[in-house]
PDB file of C-alpha atoms in Angstrom:
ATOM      1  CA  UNK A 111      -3.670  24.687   9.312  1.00 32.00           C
ATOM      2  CA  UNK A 112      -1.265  22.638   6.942  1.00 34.00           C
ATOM      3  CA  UNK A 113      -1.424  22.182   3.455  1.00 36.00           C
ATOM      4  CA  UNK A 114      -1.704  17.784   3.037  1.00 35.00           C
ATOM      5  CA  UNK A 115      -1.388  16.136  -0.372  1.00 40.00           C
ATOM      6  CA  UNK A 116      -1.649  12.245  -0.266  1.00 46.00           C
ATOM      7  CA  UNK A 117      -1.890  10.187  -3.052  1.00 48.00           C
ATOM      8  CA  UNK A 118      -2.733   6.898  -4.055  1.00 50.00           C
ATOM      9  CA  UNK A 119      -2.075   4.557  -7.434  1.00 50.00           C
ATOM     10  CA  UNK A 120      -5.132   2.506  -8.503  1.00 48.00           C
ATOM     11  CA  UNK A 121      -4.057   0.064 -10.897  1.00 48.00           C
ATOM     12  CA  UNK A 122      -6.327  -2.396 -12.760  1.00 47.00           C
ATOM     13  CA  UNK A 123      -5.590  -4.285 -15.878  1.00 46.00           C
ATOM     14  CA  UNK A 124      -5.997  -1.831 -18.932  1.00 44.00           C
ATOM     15  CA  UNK A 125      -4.050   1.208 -16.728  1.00 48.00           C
ATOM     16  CA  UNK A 126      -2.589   2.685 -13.945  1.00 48.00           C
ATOM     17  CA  UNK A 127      -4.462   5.928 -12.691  1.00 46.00           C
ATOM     18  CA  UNK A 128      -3.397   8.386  -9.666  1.00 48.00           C
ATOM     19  CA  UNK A 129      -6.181   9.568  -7.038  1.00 47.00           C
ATOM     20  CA  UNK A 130      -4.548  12.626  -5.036  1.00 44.00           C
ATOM     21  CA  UNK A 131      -6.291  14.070  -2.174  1.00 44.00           C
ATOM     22  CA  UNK A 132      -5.705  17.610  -0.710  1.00 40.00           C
ATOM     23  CA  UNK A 133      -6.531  18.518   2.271  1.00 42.00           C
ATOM     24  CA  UNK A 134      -5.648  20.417   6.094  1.00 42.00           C
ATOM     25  CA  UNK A 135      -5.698  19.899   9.267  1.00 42.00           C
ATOM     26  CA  UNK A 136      -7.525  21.438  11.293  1.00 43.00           C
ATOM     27  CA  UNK A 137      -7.816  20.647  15.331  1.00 43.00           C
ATOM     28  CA  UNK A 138      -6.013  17.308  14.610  1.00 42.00           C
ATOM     29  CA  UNK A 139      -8.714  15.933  12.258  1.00 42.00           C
ATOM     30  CA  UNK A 140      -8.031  15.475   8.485  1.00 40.00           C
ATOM     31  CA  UNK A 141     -10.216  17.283   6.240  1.00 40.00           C
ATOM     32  CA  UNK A 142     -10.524  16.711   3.066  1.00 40.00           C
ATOM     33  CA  UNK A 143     -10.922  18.969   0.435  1.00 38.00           C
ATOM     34  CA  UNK A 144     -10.964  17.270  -2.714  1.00 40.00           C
ATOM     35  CA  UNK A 145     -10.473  14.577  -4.218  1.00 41.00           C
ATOM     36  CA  UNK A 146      -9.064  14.933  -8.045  1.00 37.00           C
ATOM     37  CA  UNK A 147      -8.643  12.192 -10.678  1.00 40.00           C
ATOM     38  CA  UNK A 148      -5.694  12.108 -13.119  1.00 38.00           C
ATOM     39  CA  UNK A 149      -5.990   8.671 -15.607  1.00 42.00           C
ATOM     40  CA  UNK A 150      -4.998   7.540 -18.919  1.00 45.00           C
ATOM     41  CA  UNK A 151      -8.073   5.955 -20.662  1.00 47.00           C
ATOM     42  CA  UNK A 152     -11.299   6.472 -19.701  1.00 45.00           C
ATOM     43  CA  UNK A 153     -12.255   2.902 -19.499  1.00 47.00           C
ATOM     44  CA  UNK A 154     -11.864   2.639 -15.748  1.00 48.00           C
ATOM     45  CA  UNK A 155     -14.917   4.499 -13.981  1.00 53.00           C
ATOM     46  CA  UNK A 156     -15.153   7.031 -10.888  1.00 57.00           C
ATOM     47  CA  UNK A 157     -17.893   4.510  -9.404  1.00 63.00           C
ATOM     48  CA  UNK A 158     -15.141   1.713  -9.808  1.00 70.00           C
ATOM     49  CA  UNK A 159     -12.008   3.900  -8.301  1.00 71.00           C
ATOM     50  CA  UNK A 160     -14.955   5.101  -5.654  1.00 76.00           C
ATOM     51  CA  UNK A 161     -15.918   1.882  -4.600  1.00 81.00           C
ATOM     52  CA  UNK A 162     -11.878   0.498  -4.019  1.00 83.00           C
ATOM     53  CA  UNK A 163     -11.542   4.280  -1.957  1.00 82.00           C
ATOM     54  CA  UNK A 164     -14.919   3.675   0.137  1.00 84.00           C
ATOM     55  CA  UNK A 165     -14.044  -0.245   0.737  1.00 88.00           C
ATOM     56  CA  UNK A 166     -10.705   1.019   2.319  1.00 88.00           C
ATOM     57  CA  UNK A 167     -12.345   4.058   4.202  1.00 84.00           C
ATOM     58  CA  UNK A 168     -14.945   2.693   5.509  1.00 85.00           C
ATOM     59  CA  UNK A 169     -16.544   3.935   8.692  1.00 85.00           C
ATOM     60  CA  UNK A 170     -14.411   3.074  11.652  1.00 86.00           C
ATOM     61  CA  UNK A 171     -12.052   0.705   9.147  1.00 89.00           C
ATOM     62  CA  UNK A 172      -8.158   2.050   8.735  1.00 88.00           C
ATOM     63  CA  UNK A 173      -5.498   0.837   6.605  1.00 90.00           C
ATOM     64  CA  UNK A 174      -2.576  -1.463   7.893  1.00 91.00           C
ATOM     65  CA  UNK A 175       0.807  -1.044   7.072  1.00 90.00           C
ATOM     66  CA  UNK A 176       2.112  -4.590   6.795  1.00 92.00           C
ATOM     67  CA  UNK A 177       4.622  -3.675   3.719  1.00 90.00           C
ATOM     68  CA  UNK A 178       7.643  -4.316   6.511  1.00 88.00           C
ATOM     69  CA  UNK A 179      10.956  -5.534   5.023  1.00 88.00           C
ATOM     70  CA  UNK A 180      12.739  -8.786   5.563  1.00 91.00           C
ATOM     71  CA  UNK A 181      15.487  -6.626   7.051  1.00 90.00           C
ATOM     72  CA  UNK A 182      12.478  -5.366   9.253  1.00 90.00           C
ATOM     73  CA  UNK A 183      10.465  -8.119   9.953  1.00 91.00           C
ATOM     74  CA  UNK A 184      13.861  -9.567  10.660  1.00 94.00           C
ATOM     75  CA  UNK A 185      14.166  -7.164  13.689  1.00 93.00           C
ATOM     76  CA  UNK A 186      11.083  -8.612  15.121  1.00 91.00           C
ATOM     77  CA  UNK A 187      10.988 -11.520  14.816  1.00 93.00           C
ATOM     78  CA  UNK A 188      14.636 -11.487  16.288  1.00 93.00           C
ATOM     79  CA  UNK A 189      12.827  -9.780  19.242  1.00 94.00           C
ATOM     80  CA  UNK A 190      10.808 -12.776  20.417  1.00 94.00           C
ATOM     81  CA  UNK A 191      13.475 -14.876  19.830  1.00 95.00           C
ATOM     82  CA  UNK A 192      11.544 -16.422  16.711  1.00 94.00           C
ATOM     83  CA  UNK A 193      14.106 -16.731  13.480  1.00 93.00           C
ATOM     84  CA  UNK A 194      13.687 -14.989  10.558  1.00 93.00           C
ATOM     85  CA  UNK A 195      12.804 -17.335   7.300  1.00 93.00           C
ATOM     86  CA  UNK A 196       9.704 -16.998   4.694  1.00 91.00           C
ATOM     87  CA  UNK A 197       7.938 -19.570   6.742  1.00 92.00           C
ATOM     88  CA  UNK A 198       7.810 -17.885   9.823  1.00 93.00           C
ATOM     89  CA  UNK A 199       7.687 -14.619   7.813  1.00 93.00           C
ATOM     90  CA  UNK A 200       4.215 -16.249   6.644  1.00 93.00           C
ATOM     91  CA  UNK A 201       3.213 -17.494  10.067  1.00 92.00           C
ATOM     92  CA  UNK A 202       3.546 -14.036  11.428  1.00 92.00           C
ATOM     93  CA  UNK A 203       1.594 -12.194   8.280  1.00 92.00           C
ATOM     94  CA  UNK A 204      -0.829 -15.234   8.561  1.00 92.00           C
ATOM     95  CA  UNK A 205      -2.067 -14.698  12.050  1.00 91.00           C
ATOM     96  CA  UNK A 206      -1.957 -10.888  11.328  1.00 91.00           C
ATOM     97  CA  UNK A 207      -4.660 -11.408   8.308  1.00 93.00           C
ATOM     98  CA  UNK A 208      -6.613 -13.878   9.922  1.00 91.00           C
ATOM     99  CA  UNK A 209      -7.152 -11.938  13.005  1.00 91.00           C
ATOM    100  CA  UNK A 210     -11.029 -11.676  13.708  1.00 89.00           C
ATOM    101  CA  UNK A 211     -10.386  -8.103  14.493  1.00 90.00           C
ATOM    102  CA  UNK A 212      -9.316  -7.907  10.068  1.00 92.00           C
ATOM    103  CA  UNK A 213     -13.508  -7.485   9.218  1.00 92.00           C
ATOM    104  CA  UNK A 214     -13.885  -4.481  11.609  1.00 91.00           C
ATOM    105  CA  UNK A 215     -11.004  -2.325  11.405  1.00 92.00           C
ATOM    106  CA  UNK A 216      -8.968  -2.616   8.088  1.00 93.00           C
ATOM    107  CA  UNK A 217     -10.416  -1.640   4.854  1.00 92.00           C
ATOM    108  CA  UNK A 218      -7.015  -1.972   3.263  1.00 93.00           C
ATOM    109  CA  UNK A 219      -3.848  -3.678   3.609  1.00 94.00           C
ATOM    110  CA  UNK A 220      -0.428  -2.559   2.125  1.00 93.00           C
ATOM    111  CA  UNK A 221       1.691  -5.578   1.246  1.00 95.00           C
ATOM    112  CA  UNK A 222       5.609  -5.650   0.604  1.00 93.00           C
ATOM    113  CA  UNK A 223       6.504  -7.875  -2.277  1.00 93.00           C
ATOM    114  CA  UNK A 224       7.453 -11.201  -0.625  1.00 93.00           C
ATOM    115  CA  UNK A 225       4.268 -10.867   1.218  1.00 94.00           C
ATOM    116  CA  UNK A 226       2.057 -10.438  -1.953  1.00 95.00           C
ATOM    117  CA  UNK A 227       3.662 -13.430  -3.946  1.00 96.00           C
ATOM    118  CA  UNK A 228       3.298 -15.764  -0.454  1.00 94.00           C
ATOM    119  CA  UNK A 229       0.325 -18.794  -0.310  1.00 94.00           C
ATOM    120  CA  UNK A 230      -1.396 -19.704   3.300  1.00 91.00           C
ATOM    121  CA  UNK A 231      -1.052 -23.005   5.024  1.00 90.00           C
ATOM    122  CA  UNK A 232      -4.578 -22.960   3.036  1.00 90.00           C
ATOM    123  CA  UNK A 233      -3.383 -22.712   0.066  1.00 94.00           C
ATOM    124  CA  UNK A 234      -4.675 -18.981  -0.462  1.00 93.00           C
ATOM    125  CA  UNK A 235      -2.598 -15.983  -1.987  1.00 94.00           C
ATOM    126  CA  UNK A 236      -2.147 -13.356   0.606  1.00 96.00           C
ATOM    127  CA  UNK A 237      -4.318 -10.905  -1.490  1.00 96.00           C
ATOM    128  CA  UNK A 238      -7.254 -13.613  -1.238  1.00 96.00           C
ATOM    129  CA  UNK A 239      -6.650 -14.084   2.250  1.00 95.00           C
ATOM    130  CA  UNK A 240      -6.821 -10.142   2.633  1.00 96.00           C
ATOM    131  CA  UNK A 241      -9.994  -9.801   0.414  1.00 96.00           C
ATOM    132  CA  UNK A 242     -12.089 -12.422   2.274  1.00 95.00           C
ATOM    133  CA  UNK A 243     -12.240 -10.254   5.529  1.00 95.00           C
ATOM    134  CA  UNK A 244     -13.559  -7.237   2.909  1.00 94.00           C
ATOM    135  CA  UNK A 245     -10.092  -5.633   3.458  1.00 95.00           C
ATOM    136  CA  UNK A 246      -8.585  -4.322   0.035  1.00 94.00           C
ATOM    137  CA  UNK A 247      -5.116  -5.560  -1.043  1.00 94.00           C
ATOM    138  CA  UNK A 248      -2.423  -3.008  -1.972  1.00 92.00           C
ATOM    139  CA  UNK A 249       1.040  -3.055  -2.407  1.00 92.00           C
ATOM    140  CA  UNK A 250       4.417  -0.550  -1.886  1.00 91.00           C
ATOM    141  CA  UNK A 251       5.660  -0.039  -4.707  1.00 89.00           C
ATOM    142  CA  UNK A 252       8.822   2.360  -3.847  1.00 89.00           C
ATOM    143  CA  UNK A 253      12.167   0.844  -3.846  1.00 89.00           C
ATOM    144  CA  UNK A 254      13.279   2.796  -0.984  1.00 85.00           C
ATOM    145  CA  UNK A 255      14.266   6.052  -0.124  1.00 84.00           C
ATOM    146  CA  UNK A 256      18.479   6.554  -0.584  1.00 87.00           C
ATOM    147  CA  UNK A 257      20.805   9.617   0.660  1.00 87.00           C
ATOM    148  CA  UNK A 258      20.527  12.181  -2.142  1.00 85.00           C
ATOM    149  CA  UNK A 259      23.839  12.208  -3.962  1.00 87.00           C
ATOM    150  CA  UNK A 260      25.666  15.579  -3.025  1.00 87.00           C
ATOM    151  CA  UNK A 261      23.083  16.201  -0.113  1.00 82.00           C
ATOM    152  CA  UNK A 262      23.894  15.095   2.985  1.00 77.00           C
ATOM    153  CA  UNK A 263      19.977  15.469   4.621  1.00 81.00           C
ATOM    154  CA  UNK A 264      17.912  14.839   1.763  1.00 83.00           C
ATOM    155  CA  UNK A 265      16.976  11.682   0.244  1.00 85.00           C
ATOM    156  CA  UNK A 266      15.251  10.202  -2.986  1.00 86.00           C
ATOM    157  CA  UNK A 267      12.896   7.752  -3.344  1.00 86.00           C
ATOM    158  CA  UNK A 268      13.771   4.761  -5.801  1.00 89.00           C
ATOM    159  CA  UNK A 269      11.441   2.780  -7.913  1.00 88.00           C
ATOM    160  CA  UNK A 270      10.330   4.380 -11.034  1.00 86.00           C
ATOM    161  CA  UNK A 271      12.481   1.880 -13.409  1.00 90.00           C
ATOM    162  CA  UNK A 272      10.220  -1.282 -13.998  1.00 87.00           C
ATOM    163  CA  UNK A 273       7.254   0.351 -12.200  1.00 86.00           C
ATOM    164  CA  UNK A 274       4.730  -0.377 -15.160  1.00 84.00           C
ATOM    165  CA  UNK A 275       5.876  -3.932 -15.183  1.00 87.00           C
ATOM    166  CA  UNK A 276       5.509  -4.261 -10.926  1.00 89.00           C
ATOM    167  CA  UNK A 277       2.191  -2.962 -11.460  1.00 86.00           C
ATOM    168  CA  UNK A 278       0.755  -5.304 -13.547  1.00 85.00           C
ATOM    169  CA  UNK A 279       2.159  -8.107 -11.642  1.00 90.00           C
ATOM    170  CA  UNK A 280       1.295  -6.590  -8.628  1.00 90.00           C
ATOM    171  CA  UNK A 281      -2.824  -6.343  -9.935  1.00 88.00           C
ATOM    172  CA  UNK A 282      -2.189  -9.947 -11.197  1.00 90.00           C
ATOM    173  CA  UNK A 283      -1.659 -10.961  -7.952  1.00 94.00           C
ATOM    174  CA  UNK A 284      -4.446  -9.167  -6.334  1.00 92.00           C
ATOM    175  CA  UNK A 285      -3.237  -5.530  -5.137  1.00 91.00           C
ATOM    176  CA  UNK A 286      -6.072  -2.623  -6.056  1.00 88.00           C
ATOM    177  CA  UNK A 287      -4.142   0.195  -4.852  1.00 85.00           C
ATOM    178  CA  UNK A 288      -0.507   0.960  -3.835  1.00 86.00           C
ATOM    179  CA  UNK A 289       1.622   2.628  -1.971  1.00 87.00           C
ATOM    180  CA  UNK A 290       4.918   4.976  -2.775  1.00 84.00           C
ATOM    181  CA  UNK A 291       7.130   6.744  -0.342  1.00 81.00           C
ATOM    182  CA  UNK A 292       8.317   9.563  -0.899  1.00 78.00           C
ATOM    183  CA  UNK A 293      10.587  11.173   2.540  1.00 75.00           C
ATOM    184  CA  UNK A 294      10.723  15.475   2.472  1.00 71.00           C
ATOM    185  CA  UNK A 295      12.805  17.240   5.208  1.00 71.00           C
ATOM    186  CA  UNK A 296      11.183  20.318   5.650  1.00 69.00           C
ATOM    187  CA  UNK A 297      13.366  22.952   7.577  1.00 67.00           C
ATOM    188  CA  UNK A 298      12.544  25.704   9.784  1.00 61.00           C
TER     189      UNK A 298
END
């Protein structure tokens, strides 16, 4: 049984508020133990943050990881042969959101920041692409994790300058929750 601590930014127009779960495993299943709310004004509800949390765990619903970099969509899209540009960058994220398989099995979708900022052939905003399949829109909002300066193993995670200012662009552009990364090498 290991100790897991996950935790989620909600952001919304009058604040930004954390939701951190802890939990264990236990015979490869997550349990979860809590759930424990840290904000800054109490204008922004539990039944709000609740609903966002439900919408993306839904029964039999998962969240998808589509907050890939241009140097990683880059990779495959170099793959299949197909070359790397914001329109086929779109084209590829496009297909991905519009998939019929989007109303069954994701409840949320983490977006990188070209993606979130990008329109559809339709003229929809990725996030309103996203939301129409009942999928929630969320964004990373790390900068990336660096080498540690005088630690060759251990790495930081970049991001926090201009974070308030991300994150009310990001909700202006549709994201509900986010995403940060945060890398730990845990030795023996």
């Amino acid at each position: 049984m290991y100790a897991l601590i996950s935790c989620f930014w909600w952001i919304c127009d009058f604040g930004v508020y954390a939701t951190i779960q802890i939990g264990r495993f236990q015979s490869g299943i997550i349990v979860f133990d809590g759930l424990i709310l840290n904000y800054e004004k109490n204008k922004w509800t539990m039944s709000e943050i609740e609903k966002i949390a439900k919408q993306i765990l839904a029964k039999g619903k998962g969240i998808l990881a589509a907050d890939e970099s241009t140097g990683t969509m880059t990779k495959r899209l170099d793959s299949v042969k197909v070359g790397s540009n914001a329109k086929n960058r779109l084209l590829f994220r496009e297909t991905l959101f519009s998939s019929a398989s989007m109303k069954d099995c994701i409840g949320g979708v983490i977006l990188y920041d070209e993606t979130i900022k990008q329109v559809s052939q339709s003229k929809k905003n990725i996030p309103e692409l996203i939301s129409e399949t009942g999928a929630v829109p969320g964004i990373k909002v790390d900068t990336g994790a660096k080498k540690l300066a005088a630690s060759p193993e251990e790495k930081v995670t970049e991001g926090l300058d201009g974070l308030r200012e991300r994150l009310v662009e990001y909700f202006n552009l549709g994201a509900r929750f986010t995403k940060w990364r945060a890398v730990y090498n845990i030795s023996d």
